[in-house]
Short mmCIF file of C-alpha atoms and ligand atoms in Angstrom, two decimals:
data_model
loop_
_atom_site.label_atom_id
_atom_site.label_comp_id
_atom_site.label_asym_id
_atom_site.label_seq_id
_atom_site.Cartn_x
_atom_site.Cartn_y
_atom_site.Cartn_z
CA UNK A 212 15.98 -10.09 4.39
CA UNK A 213 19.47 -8.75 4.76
CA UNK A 214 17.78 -5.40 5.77
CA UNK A 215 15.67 -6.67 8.35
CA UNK A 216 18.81 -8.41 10.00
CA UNK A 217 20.96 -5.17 9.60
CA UNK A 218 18.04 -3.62 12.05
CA UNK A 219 17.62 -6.44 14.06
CA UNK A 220 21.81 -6.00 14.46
CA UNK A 221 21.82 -2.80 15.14
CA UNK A 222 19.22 -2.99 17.79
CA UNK A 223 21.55 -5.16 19.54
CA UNK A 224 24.90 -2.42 19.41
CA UNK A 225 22.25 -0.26 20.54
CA UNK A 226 22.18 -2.37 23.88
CA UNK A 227 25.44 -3.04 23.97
CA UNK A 228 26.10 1.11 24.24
CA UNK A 229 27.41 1.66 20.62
CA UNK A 230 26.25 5.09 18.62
CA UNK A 231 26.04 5.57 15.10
CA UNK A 232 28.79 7.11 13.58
CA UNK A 233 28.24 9.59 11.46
CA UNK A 234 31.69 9.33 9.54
CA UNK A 235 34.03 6.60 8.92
CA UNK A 236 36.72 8.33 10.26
CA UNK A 237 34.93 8.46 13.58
CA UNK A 238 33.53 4.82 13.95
CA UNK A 239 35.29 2.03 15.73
CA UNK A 240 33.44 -0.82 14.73
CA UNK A 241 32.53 -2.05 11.81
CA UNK A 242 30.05 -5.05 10.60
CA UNK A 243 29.57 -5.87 7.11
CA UNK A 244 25.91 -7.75 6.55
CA UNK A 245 27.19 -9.87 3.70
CA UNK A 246 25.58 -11.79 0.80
CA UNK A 247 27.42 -14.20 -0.78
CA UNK A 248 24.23 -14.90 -3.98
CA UNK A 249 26.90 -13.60 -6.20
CA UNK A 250 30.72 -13.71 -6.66
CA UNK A 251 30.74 -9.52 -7.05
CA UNK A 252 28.47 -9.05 -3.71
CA UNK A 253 31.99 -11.02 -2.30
CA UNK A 254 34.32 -9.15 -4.08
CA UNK A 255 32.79 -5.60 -3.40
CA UNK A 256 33.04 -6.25 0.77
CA UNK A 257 36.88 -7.57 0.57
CA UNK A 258 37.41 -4.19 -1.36
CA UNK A 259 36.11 -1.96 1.27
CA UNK A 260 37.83 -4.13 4.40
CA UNK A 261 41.03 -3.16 2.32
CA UNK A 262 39.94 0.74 2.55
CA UNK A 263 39.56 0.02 6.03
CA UNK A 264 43.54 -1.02 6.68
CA UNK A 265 44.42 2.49 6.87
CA UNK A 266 41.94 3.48 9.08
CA UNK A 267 42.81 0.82 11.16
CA UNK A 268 46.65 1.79 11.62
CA UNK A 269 45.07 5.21 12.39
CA UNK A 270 42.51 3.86 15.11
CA UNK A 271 43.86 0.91 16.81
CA UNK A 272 40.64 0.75 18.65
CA UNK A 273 38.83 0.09 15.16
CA UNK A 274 36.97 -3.49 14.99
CA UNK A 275 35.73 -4.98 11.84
CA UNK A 276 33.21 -7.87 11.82
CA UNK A 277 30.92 -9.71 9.22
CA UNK A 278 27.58 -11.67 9.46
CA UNK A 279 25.29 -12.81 6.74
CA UNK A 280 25.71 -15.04 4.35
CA UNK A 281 29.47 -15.56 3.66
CA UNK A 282 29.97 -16.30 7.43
CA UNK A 283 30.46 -20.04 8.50
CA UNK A 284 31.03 -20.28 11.75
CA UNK A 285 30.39 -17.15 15.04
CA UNK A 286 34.57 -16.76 15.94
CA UNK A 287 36.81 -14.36 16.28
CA UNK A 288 40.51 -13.73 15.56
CA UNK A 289 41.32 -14.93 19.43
CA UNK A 290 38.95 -18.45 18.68
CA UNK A 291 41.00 -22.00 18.57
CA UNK A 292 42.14 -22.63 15.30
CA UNK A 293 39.58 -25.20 14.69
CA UNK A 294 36.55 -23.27 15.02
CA UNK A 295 37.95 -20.16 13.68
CA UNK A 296 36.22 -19.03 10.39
CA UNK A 297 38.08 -19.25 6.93
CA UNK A 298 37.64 -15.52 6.69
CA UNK A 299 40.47 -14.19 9.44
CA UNK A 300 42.47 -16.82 7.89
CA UNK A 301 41.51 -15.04 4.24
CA UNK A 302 41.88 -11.39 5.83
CA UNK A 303 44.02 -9.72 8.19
CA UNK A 304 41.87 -6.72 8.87
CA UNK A 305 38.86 -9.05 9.83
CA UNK A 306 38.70 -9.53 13.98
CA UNK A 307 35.28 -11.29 14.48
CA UNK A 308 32.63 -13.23 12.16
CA UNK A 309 28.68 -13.95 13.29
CA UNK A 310 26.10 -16.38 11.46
CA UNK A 311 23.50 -14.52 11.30
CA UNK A 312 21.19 -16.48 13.55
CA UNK A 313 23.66 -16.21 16.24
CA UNK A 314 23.09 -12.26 16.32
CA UNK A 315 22.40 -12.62 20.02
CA UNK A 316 26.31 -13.89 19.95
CA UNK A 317 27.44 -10.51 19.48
CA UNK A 318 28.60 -9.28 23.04
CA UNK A 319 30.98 -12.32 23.53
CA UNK A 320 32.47 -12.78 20.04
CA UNK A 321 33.28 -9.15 20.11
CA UNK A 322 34.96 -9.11 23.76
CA UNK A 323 36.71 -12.29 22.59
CA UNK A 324 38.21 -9.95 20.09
CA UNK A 325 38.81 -7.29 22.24
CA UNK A 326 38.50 -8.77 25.76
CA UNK A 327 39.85 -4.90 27.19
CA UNK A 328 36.09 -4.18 25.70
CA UNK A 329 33.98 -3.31 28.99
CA UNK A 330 30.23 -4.46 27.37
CA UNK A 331 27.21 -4.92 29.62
CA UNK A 332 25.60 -8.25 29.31
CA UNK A 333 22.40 -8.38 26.85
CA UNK A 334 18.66 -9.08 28.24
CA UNK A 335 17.99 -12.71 28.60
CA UNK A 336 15.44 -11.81 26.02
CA UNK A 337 18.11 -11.07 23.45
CA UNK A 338 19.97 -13.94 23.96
CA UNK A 339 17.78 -16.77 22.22
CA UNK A 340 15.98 -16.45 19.08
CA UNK A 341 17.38 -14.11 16.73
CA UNK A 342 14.20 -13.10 15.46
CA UNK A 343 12.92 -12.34 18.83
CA UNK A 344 15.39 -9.32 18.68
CA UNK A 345 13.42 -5.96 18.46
CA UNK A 346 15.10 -4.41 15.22
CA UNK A 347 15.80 -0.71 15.11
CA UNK A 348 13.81 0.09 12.10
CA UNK A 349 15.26 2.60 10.09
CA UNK A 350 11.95 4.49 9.07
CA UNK A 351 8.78 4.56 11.33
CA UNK A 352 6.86 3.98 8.27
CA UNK A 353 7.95 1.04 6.63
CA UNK A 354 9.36 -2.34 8.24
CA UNK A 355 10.66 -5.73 6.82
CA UNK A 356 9.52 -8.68 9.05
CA UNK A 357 10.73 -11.85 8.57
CA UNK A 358 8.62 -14.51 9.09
CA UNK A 359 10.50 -17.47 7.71
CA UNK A 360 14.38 -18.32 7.63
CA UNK A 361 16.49 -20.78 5.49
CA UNK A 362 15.52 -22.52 2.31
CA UNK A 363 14.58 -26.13 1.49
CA UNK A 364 14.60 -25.82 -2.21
CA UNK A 365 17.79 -26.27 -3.10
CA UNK A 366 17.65 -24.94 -6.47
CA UNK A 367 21.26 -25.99 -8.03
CA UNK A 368 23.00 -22.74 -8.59
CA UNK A 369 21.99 -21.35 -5.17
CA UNK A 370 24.11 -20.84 -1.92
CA UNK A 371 21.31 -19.68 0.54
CA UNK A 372 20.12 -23.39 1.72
CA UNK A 373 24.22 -23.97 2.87
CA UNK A 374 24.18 -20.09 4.75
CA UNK A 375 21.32 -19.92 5.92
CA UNK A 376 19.91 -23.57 6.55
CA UNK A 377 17.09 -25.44 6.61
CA UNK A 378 13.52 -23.88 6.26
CA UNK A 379 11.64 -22.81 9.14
CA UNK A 380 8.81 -20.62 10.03
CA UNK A 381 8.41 -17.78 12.51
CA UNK A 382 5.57 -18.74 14.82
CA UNK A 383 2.36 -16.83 13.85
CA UNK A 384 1.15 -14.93 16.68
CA UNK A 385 4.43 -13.76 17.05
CA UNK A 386 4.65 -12.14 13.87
CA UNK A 387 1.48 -10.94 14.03
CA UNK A 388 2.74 -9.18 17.79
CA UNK A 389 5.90 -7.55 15.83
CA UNK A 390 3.19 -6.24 13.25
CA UNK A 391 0.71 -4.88 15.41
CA UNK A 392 2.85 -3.22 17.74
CA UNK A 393 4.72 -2.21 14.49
CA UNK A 394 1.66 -0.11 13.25
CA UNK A 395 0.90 1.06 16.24
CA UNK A 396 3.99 2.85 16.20
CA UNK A 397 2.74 4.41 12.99
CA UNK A 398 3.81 1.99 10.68
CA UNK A 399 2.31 2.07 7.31
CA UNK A 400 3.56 -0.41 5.14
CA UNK A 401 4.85 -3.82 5.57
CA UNK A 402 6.64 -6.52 3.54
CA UNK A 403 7.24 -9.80 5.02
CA UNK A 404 10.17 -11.53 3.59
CA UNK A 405 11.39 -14.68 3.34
CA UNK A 406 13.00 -16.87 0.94
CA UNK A 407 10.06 -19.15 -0.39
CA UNK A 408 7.47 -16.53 1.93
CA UNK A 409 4.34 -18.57 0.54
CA UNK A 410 5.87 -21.94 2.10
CA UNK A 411 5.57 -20.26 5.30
CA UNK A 412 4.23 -22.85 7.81
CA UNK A 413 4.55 -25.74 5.47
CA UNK A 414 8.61 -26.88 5.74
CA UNK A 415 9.25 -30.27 6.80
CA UNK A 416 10.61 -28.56 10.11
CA UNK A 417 7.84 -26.37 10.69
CA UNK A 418 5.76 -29.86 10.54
CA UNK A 419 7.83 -31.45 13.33
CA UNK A 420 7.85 -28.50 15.65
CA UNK A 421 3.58 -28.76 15.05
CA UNK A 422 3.33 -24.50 15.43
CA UNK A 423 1.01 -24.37 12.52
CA UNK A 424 -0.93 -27.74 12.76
CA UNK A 425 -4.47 -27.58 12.12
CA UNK A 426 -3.98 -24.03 9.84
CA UNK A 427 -5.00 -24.73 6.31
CA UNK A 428 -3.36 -22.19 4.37
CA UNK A 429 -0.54 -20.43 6.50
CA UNK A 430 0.32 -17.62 4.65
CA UNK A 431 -2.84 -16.88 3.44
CA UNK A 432 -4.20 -17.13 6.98
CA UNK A 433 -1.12 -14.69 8.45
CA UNK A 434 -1.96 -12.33 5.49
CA UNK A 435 -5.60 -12.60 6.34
CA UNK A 436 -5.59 -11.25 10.00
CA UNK A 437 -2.65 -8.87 9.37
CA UNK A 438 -5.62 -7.19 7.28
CA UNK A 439 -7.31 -7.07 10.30
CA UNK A 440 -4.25 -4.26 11.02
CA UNK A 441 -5.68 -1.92 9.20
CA UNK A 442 -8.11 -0.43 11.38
CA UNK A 443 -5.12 0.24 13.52
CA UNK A 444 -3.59 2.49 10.23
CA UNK A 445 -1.53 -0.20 8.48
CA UNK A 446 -2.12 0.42 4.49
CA UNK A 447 -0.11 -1.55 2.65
CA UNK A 448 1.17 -5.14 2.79
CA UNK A 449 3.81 -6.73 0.57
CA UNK A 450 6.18 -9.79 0.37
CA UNK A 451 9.07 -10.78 -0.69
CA UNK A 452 10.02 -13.96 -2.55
CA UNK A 453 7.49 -15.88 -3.59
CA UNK A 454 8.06 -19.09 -5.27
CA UNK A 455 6.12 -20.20 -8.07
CA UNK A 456 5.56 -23.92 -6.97
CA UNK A 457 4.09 -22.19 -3.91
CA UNK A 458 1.58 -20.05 -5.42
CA UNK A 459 -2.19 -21.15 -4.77
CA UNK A 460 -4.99 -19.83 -6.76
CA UNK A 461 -5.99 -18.79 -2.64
CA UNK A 462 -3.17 -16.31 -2.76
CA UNK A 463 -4.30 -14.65 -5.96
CA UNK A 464 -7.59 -14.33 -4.77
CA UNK A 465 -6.16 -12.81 -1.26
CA UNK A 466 -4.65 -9.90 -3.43
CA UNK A 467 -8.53 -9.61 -4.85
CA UNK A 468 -10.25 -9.82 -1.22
CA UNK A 469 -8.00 -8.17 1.31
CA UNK A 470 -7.69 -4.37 0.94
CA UNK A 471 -4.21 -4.35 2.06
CA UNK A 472 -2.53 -6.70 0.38
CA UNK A 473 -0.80 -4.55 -2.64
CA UNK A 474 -1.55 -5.66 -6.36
CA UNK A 475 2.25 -6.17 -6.80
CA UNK A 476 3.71 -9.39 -7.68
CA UNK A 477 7.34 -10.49 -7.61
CA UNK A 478 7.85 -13.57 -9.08
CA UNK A 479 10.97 -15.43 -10.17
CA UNK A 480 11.33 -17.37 -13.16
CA UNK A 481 15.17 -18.28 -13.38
CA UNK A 482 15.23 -18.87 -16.98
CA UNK A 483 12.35 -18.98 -19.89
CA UNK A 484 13.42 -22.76 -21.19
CA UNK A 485 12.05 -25.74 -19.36
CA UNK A 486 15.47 -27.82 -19.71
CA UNK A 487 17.43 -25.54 -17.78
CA UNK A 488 14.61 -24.77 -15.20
CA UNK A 489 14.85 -28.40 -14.53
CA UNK A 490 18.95 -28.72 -14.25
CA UNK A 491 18.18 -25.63 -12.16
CA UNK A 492 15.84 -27.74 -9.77
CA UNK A 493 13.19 -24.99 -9.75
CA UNK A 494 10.10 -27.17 -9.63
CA UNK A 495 8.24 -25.94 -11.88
CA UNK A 496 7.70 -25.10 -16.12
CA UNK A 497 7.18 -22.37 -18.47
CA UNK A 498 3.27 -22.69 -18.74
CA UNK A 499 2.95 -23.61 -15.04
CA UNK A 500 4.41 -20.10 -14.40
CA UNK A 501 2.32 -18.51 -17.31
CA UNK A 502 -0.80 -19.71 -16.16
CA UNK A 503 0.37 -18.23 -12.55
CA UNK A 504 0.57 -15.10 -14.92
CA UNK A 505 -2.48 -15.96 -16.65
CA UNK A 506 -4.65 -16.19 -13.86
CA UNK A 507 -3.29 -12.87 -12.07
CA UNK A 508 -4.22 -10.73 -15.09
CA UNK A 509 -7.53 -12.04 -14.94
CA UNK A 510 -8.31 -11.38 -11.90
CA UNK A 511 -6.39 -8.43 -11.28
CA UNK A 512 -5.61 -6.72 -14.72
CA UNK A 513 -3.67 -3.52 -13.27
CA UNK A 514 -1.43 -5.64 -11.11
CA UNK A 515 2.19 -5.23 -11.93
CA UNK A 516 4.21 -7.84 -12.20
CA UNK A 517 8.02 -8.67 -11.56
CA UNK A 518 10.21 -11.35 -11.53
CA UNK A 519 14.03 -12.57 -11.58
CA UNK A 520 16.01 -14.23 -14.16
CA UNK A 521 19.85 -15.67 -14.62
CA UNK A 522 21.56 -15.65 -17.96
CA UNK A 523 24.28 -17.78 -18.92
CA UNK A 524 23.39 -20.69 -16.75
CA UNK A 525 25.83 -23.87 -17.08
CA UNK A 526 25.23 -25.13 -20.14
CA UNK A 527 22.65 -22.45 -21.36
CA UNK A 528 23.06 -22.66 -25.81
CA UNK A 529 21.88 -19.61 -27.14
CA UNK A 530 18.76 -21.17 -28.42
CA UNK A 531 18.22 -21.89 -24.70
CA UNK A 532 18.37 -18.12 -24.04
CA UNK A 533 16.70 -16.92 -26.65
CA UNK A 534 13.50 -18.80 -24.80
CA UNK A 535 14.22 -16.22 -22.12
CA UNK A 536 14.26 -13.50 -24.77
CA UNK A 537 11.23 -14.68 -26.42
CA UNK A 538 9.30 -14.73 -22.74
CA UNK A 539 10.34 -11.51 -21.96
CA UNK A 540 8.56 -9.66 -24.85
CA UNK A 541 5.57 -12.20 -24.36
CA UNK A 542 4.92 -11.44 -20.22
CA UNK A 543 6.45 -7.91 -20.31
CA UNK A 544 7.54 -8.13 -16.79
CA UNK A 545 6.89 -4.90 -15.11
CA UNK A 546 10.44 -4.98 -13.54
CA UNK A 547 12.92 -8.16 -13.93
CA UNK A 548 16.12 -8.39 -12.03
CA UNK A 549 18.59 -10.21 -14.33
CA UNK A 550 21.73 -11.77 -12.55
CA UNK A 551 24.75 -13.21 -14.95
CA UNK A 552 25.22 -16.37 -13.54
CA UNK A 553 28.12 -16.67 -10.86
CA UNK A 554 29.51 -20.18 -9.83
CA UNK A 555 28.86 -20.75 -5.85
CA UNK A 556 31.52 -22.80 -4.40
CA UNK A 557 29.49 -25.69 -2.81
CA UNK A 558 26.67 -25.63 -4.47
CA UNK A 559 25.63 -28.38 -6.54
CA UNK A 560 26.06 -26.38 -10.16
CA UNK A 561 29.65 -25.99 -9.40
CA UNK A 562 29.95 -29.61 -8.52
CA UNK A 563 27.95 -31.16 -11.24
CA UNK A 564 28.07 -28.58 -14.33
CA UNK A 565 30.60 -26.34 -15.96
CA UNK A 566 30.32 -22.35 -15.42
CA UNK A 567 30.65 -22.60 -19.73
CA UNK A 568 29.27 -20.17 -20.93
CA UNK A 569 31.80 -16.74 -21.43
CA UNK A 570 31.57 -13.08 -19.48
CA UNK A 571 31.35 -11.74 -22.34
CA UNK A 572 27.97 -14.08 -23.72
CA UNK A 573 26.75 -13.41 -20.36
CA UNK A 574 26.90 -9.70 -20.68
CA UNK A 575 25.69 -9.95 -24.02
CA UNK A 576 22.43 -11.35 -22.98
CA UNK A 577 21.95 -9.30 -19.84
CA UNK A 578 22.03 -6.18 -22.76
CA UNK A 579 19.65 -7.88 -24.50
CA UNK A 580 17.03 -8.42 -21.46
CA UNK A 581 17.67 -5.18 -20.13
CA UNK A 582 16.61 -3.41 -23.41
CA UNK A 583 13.62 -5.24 -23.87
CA UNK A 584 13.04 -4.68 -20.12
CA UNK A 585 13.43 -0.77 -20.71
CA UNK A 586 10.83 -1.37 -23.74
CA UNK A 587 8.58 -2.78 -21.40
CA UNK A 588 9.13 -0.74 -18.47
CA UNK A 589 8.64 2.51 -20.35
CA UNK A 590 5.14 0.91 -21.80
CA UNK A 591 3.84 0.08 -18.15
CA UNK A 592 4.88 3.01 -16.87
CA UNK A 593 3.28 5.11 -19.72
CA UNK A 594 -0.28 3.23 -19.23
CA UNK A 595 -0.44 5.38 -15.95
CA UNK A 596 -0.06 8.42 -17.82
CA UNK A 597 -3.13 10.78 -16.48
CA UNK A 598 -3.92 8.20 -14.18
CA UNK A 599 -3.96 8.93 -10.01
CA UNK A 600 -2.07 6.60 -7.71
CA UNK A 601 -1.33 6.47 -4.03
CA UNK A 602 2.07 7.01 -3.14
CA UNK A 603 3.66 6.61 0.34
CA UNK A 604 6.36 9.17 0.45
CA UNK A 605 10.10 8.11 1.49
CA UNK A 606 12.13 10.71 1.08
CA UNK A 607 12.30 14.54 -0.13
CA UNK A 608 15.45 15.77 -2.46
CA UNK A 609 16.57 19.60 -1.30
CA UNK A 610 18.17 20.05 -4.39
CA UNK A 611 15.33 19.23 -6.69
CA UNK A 612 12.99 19.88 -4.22
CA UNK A 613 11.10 16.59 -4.88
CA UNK A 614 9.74 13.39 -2.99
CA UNK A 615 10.06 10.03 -3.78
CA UNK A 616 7.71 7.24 -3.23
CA UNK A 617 6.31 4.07 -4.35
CA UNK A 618 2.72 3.83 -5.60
CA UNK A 619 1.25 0.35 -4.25
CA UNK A 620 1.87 -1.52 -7.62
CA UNK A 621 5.83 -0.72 -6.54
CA UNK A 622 6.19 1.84 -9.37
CA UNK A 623 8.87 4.52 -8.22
CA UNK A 624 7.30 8.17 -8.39
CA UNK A 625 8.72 11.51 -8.36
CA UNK A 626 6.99 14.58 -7.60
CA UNK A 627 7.78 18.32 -6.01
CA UNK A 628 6.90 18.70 -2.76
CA UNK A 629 8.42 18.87 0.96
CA UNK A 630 10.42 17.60 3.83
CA UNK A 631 6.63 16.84 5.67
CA UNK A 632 5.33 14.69 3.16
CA UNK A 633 7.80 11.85 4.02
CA UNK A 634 5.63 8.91 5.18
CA UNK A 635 2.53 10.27 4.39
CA UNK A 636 0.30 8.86 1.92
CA UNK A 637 -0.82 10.99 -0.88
CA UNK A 638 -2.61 10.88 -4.61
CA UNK A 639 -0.66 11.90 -7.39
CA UNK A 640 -1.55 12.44 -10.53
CA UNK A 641 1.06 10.75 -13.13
CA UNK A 642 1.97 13.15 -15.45
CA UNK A 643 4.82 11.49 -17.49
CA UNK A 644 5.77 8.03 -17.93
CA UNK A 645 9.93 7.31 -18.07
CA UNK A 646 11.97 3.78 -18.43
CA UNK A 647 12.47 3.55 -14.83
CA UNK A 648 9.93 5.67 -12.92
CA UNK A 649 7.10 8.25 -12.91
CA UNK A 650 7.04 11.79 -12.74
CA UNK A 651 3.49 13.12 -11.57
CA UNK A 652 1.96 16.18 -9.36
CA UNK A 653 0.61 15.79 -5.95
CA UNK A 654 -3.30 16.43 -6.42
CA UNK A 655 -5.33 18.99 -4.37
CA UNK A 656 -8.54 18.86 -2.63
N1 SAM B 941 14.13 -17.34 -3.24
C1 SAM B 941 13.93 -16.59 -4.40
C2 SAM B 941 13.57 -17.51 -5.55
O1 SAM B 941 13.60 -18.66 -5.42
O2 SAM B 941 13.32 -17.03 -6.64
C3 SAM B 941 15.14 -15.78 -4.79
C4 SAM B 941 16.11 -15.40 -3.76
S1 SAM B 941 17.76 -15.26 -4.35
C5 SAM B 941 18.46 -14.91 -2.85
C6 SAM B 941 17.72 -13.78 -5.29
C7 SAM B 941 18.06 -13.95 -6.75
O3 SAM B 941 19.45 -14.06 -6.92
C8 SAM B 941 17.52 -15.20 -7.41
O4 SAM B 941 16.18 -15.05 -7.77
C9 SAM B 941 18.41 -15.38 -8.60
O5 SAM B 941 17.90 -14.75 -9.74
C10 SAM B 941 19.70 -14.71 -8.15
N2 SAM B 941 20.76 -15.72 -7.92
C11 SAM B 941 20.82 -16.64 -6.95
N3 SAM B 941 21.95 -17.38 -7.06
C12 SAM B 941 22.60 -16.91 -8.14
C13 SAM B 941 23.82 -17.25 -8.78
N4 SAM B 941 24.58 -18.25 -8.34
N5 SAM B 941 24.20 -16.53 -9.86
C14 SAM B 941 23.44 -15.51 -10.31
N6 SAM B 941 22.28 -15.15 -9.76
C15 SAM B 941 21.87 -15.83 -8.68
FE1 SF4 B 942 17.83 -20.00 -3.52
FE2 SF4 B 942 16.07 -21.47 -4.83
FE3 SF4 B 942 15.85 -21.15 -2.20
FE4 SF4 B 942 15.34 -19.11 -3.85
S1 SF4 B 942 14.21 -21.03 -3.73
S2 SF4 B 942 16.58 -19.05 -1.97
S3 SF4 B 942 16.82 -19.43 -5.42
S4 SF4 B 942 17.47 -22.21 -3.25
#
């Protein structure tokens, strides 16, 4: 998500008549896309604003903004003291702040910071919808569409409901317009993210606003005629989160029946033990998301499949985790992405429940996940071993003179080759399985 606004952003400089800088030494504007899911995200951006102090007294020009999630209200250092954001009060070096969804804000908060800035005024088109902003993708290949802001689940140790707001859907026809003219550019692959993506059409706003009344099954509709992309050349379609509760036996069979879809799952369990799933409001239990599991590796046994997980939840007794542990060796998650738990000021968690549970128990059981998740990873990968998958090349290393790709179950893959292959697709045979990726050779005719 936070990649698809950073393009979406910098489609907007663009406009405005700002370059890329190739140096920090030679840029004078900054903007930090900011996530706020953990304390350390937070921590890691007021550390580099600091570096940026001294280039500052050096370049008096230099401007530094933020957006994403930490941002409360679009202001700048020059806005009334009522609507100016907590964050030039926090920080000196910051001049200007933008919610996200108020991208097309840019041009004036900045020459409210700077009013000597001479900026030309943005297209009416750019000025309404954020997601109506063309993006500058980064790759011709690959894109990240949104099609679905906000969250309404509320789940109690989560800050994206308060930054981001309530949930609403993209209409349809204008994703599918982004897409098509997307892989008609040459575009490849594409993952559609949003934060619950499988509620897409179904939030209690999207109801009012009637865009998607009549449509049965949204998403699986929208992932139904962006198959109809691939005559065009699209090959591969992802997304990015799912949630559980969402998760229809007509979305499993869409990964069966439409030959784009990739047989890649993410899909985030928060915690193995159903007492803490429910002080985490997660709406849903343990077997509900293992016969989500069970049904996927029926239908589609080669699938790989991924998921996220906190340890050290408020509250969480090590018996508690040790359901976790015991889930991890059972599912042997192709990939897991384990957070320590980190206390979210506003969130319901930090109002209700005590962060109790110590660093150093919390790092403890990350170890402990991670090593089984190495076990596991190192297992899946080594299944592969002789096998051929398709990889879509990203990028080639001079100094090893290899590419790297992803094959469509999401597995990273390494293999010599050259600076042409990047974004083509091409078979390679794995040749050696490794904890985090595969090493294979690229097969000829
Ligand atoms: N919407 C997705 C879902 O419901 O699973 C996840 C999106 S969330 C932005 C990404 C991940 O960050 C979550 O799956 C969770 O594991 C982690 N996370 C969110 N809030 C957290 C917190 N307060 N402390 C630690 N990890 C957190
Ligand atoms: Fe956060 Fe839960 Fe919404 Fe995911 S579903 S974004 S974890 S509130």
């Amino acid at each position: 998500m936070n990649y698809s606004d950073s393009e979406r952003v910098a489609s907007l400089l663009e406009k405005l008549g700002y370059l890329r800088a190739e140096k920090w030494e030679d840029t004078d504007l900054f903007i930090f896309n900011t996530c706020s899911i953990r304390q350390k995200g937070e921590d890691r951006v007021f550390g580099q604003i600091e570096n940026l102090d001294r280039l500052k007294r050096r370049n008096p020009r230099l401007l530094v903004g933020l957006t994403g999630c930490m941002v409360r209200s679009t202001s700048s250092r020059n806005s009334q003291k009522e609507i100016k954001d907590d964050l030039m009060k926090r920080v000196d070096t910051i001049d200007f702040v933008f919610k996200i969804t108020e991208s097309h804000k840019i041009g004036e908060v900045l020459a409210e910071a700077e009013p000597r800035l001479d900026l030309p005024e943005l297209a009416e088109a750019d000025l309404n919808d954020y997601l109506k902003i063309n993006p500058k993708y980064t790759t011709k290949f690959q894109a990240f569409v949104p099609i679905q802001i906000g969250c309404d689940k509320y789940c109690t140790y989560c800050i994206v409901p308060y930054a981001r707001g309530r949930e609403q859907s993209r209409p349809m026809d204008e994703v599918l317009a982004e897409c098509r003219a997307l892989v008609e550019y040459g575009c490849k692959e594409i993952t559609l993210v949003g934060q619950t993506v499988n509620s897409y059409g179904l939030s209690a706003l999207d109801k009012t606003t009637q865009k998607f009344e009549g449509i049965k099954d949204p998403f699986v509709t929208l992932l139904t005629k962006l198959d109809a992309l691939r005559e065009l050349g699209l090959n591969r379609v992802r997304f990015t989160s799912p949630h559980p509760h969402d998760y229809t036996d007509a979305l499993i069979q869409a990964h069966v029946d439409l030959p784009s879809l990739c047989q890649y799952f993410h899909l985030p369990i928060q915690s193995g033990n159903n007492d803490v799933l429910k002080k985490m409001n997660r709406k849903y239990t343990v077997e509900e998301y293992k016969t989500i599991i069970k049904k996927i590796r029926a239908k589609l046994p080669n699938a790989a499949i991924t998921t996220d997980i906190i340890v050290g939840f408020c509250g969480e007794t090590p018996e508690q985790f040790e359901d976790s542990d015991k889930l991890f060796k059972e599912l042997r998650w192709d990939m897991a992405y384990i957070s320590r738990y980190s206390a979210r000021p506003g969130t319901v968690a930090t109002k209700a429940f005590k962060d109790d549970v110590p660093h150093q128990e919390k790092a403890r059981r990350w170890h402990k996940l991670n090593d089984i998740l190495e076990e596991c990873s190192l297992e899946n990968h080594k299944r592969f071993e002789g096998k051929t998958v398709e990889v879509l090349v990203e990028k080639f290393n001079e100094t090893t003179g290899e590419c790297e790709g992803k094959s469509r179950e999401n597995k990273v893959v390494q293999f010599k080759g050259n600076q042409e292959l990047v974004g083509v697709i091409v078979d390679i045979k794995i040749i050696k399985g490794l904890s985090w990726l595969m090493k294979g050779e690229m097969k000829t005719a």
